[in-house]
């Protein structure tokens, strides 16, 4: 069983289609909707966690792409805005993956995108809005 977190962007013509139900039924995966934003007559965005066999996940994602759904890995959607960061390090202790690394000598942080799973735990910790989730 594998889990992937992805952001799906739907063109408006697909917004009212039961795409996630179709995924569950035809590819034997579990879809957990983490966030949704849908504007009628515009595009819709869904942040989902999808679990299942690797082969089924690949096929399900291919099906979505063929429909015209844009797919982004969730980890690509977290942004650290260095200019706003005052290096207080408050966010680092909350990060479960070590994606926010602290240089103890300089007391500065660095964001390692490769380690980020986009859980969003660090976002409310930052009073300076230096970490954003692009959604
Ligand atoms: S979103 Fe989660 S994993 Fe990514 S940097 Fe923030 S706390 Fe760490
Ligand atoms: S909480 Fe915000 S200001 Fe403080 S180190 Fe983290 S990103 Fe920078």
GROMACS .gro file of C-alpha atoms and ligand atoms in nm:
model
  151
    1UNK     CA    1   0.000   0.000   0.000
    2UNK     CA    2   0.137   0.341  -0.101
    3UNK     CA    3   0.017   0.689  -0.021
    4UNK     CA    4   0.051   0.997  -0.238
    5UNK     CA    5  -0.057   1.351  -0.170
    6UNK     CA    6  -0.138   1.548  -0.479
    7UNK     CA    7  -0.318   1.863  -0.589
    8UNK     CA    8  -0.566   1.816  -0.873
    9UNK     CA    9  -0.666   2.112  -1.086
   10UNK     CA   10  -0.984   2.057  -1.285
   11UNK     CA   11  -1.098   2.259  -1.583
   12UNK     CA   12  -1.453   2.386  -1.517
   13UNK     CA   13  -1.611   2.136  -1.758
   14UNK     CA   14  -1.504   1.854  -1.521
   15UNK     CA   15  -1.606   2.015  -1.192
   16UNK     CA   16  -1.943   1.841  -1.163
   17UNK     CA   17  -1.812   1.500  -1.269
   18UNK     CA   18  -1.786   1.225  -1.002
   19UNK     CA   19  -1.419   1.174  -1.072
   20UNK     CA   20  -1.304   1.076  -0.725
   21UNK     CA   21  -1.583   0.815  -0.695
   22UNK     CA   22  -1.477   0.675  -1.030
   23UNK     CA   23  -1.118   0.653  -0.908
   24UNK     CA   24  -1.223   0.461  -0.595
   25UNK     CA   25  -1.448   0.221  -0.786
   26UNK     CA   26  -1.230   0.147  -1.087
   27UNK     CA   27  -0.878   0.162  -0.947
   28UNK     CA   28  -0.939   0.021  -0.598
   29UNK     CA   29  -0.783   0.318  -0.420
   30UNK     CA   30  -0.884   0.517  -0.113
   31UNK     CA   31  -0.924   0.890  -0.168
   32UNK     CA   32  -0.909   1.127   0.125
   33UNK     CA   33  -0.996   1.487   0.034
   34UNK     CA   34  -0.777   1.720   0.240
   35UNK     CA   35  -0.896   2.050   0.095
   36UNK     CA   36  -1.121   2.161  -0.185
   37UNK     CA   37  -1.174   2.488  -0.363
   38UNK     CA   38  -1.424   2.506  -0.643
   39UNK     CA   39  -1.535   2.817  -0.826
   40UNK     CA   40  -1.831   2.757  -1.057
   41UNK     CA   41  -1.743   2.837  -1.419
   42UNK     CA   42  -1.376   2.851  -1.325
   43UNK     CA   43  -1.133   2.581  -1.231
   44UNK     CA   44  -1.156   2.357  -0.925
   45UNK     CA   45  -0.872   2.240  -0.703
   46UNK     CA   46  -0.865   1.940  -0.477
   47UNK     CA   47  -0.587   1.843  -0.241
   48UNK     CA   48  -0.613   1.469  -0.188
   49UNK     CA   49  -0.430   1.183  -0.028
   50UNK     CA   50  -0.472   0.870  -0.234
   51UNK     CA   51  -0.373   0.525  -0.110
   52UNK     CA   52  -0.355   0.190  -0.283
   53UNK     CA   53  -0.127  -0.044  -0.473
   54UNK     CA   54   0.144   0.140  -0.663
   55UNK     CA   55   0.023   0.003  -0.996
   56UNK     CA   56  -0.335   0.118  -0.927
   57UNK     CA   57  -0.217   0.463  -0.820
   58UNK     CA   58  -0.020   0.499  -1.144
   59UNK     CA   59  -0.318   0.391  -1.353
   60UNK     CA   60  -0.557   0.620  -1.165
   61UNK     CA   61  -0.326   0.918  -1.210
   62UNK     CA   62  -0.289   0.838  -1.579
   63UNK     CA   63  -0.669   0.831  -1.609
   64UNK     CA   64  -0.691   1.177  -1.449
   65UNK     CA   65  -0.427   1.317  -1.684
   66UNK     CA   66  -0.610   1.180  -1.985
   67UNK     CA   67  -0.924   1.357  -1.867
   68UNK     CA   68  -0.735   1.687  -1.864
   69UNK     CA   69  -0.677   1.716  -1.489
   70UNK     CA   70  -0.349   1.885  -1.398
   71UNK     CA   71  -0.160   1.699  -1.125
   72UNK     CA   72   0.106   1.840  -0.895
   73UNK     CA   73   0.287   1.666  -0.617
   74UNK     CA   74   0.184   1.835  -0.293
   75UNK     CA   75   0.541   1.880  -0.181
   76UNK     CA   76   0.587   2.129  -0.464
   77UNK     CA   77   0.324   2.351  -0.313
   78UNK     CA   78   0.498   2.462   0.006
   79UNK     CA   79   0.698   2.779  -0.028
   80UNK     CA   80   0.935   2.936   0.222
   81UNK     CA   81   0.966   3.311   0.167
   82UNK     CA   82   1.312   3.389   0.290
   83UNK     CA   83   1.268   3.767   0.278
   84UNK     CA   84   0.987   3.749   0.534
   85UNK     CA   85   1.162   3.505   0.765
   86UNK     CA   86   1.318   3.652   1.080
   87UNK     CA   87   1.491   3.319   1.162
   88UNK     CA   88   1.307   3.273   1.490
   89UNK     CA   89   1.321   2.892   1.435
   90UNK     CA   90   0.971   2.844   1.583
   91UNK     CA   91   0.861   2.633   1.288
   92UNK     CA   92   1.148   2.387   1.294
   93UNK     CA   93   1.046   2.193   1.604
   94UNK     CA   94   0.704   2.124   1.452
   95UNK     CA   95   0.833   1.978   1.130
   96UNK     CA   96   0.799   1.597   1.141
   97UNK     CA   97   1.042   1.529   0.856
   98UNK     CA   98   1.336   1.760   0.925
   99UNK     CA   99   1.254   1.969   0.619
  100UNK     CA  100   1.320   2.285   0.820
  101UNK     CA  101   1.679   2.254   0.925
  102UNK     CA  102   1.837   2.473   1.191
  103UNK     CA  103   2.200   2.575   1.178
  104UNK     CA  104   2.264   2.588   1.554
  105UNK     CA  105   2.578   2.797   1.525
  106UNK     CA  106   2.421   3.072   1.318
  107UNK     CA  107   2.065   3.013   1.448
  108UNK     CA  108   1.924   3.025   1.100
  109UNK     CA  109   1.691   2.790   0.919
  110UNK     CA  110   1.697   2.640   0.574
  111UNK     CA  111   1.402   2.480   0.397
  112UNK     CA  112   1.475   2.147   0.229
  113UNK     CA  113   1.197   2.092  -0.021
  114UNK     CA  114   1.301   1.734  -0.087
  115UNK     CA  115   1.211   1.634   0.268
  116UNK     CA  116   0.884   1.830   0.286
  117UNK     CA  117   0.562   1.626   0.275
  118UNK     CA  118   0.346   1.940   0.276
  119UNK     CA  119   0.169   1.849   0.600
  120UNK     CA  120   0.119   2.221   0.672
  121UNK     CA  121   0.209   2.197   1.043
  122UNK     CA  122   0.464   2.476   1.018
  123UNK     CA  123   0.230   2.730   0.861
  124UNK     CA  124   0.031   2.841   1.170
  125UNK     CA  125   0.356   2.855   1.369
  126UNK     CA  126   0.487   3.141   1.159
  127UNK     CA  127   0.354   3.481   1.259
  128UNK     CA  128   0.542   3.640   0.969
  129UNK     CA  129   0.365   3.446   0.696
  130UNK     CA  130   0.699   3.327   0.571
  131UNK     CA  131   0.568   2.982   0.482
  132UNK     CA  132   0.286   2.942   0.240
  133UNK     CA  133   0.096   2.653   0.096
  134UNK     CA  134   0.011   2.729  -0.264
  135UNK     CA  135  -0.333   2.593  -0.321
  136LIG     S1  136   0.482   2.147   0.554
  136LIG    FE1  137   0.522   1.989   0.709
  136LIG     S2  138   0.694   1.872   0.627
  136LIG    FE2  139   0.685   2.064   0.509
  136LIG     S3  140   0.824   2.202   0.613
  136LIG    FE3  141   0.620   2.239   0.701
  136LIG     S4  142   0.609   2.104   0.882
  136LIG    FE4  143   0.781   2.033   0.754
  137LIG     S1  144   0.844   3.052   1.206
  137LIG    FE1  145   0.846   3.182   1.021
  137LIG     S2  146   0.985   3.351   1.074
  137LIG    FE2  147   1.023   3.187   1.223
  137LIG     S3  148   1.191   3.068   1.131
  137LIG    FE3  149   1.000   2.970   1.067
  137LIG     S4  150   0.959   3.064   0.868
  137LIG    FE4  151   1.107   3.194   0.967
   0.00000   0.00000   0.00000
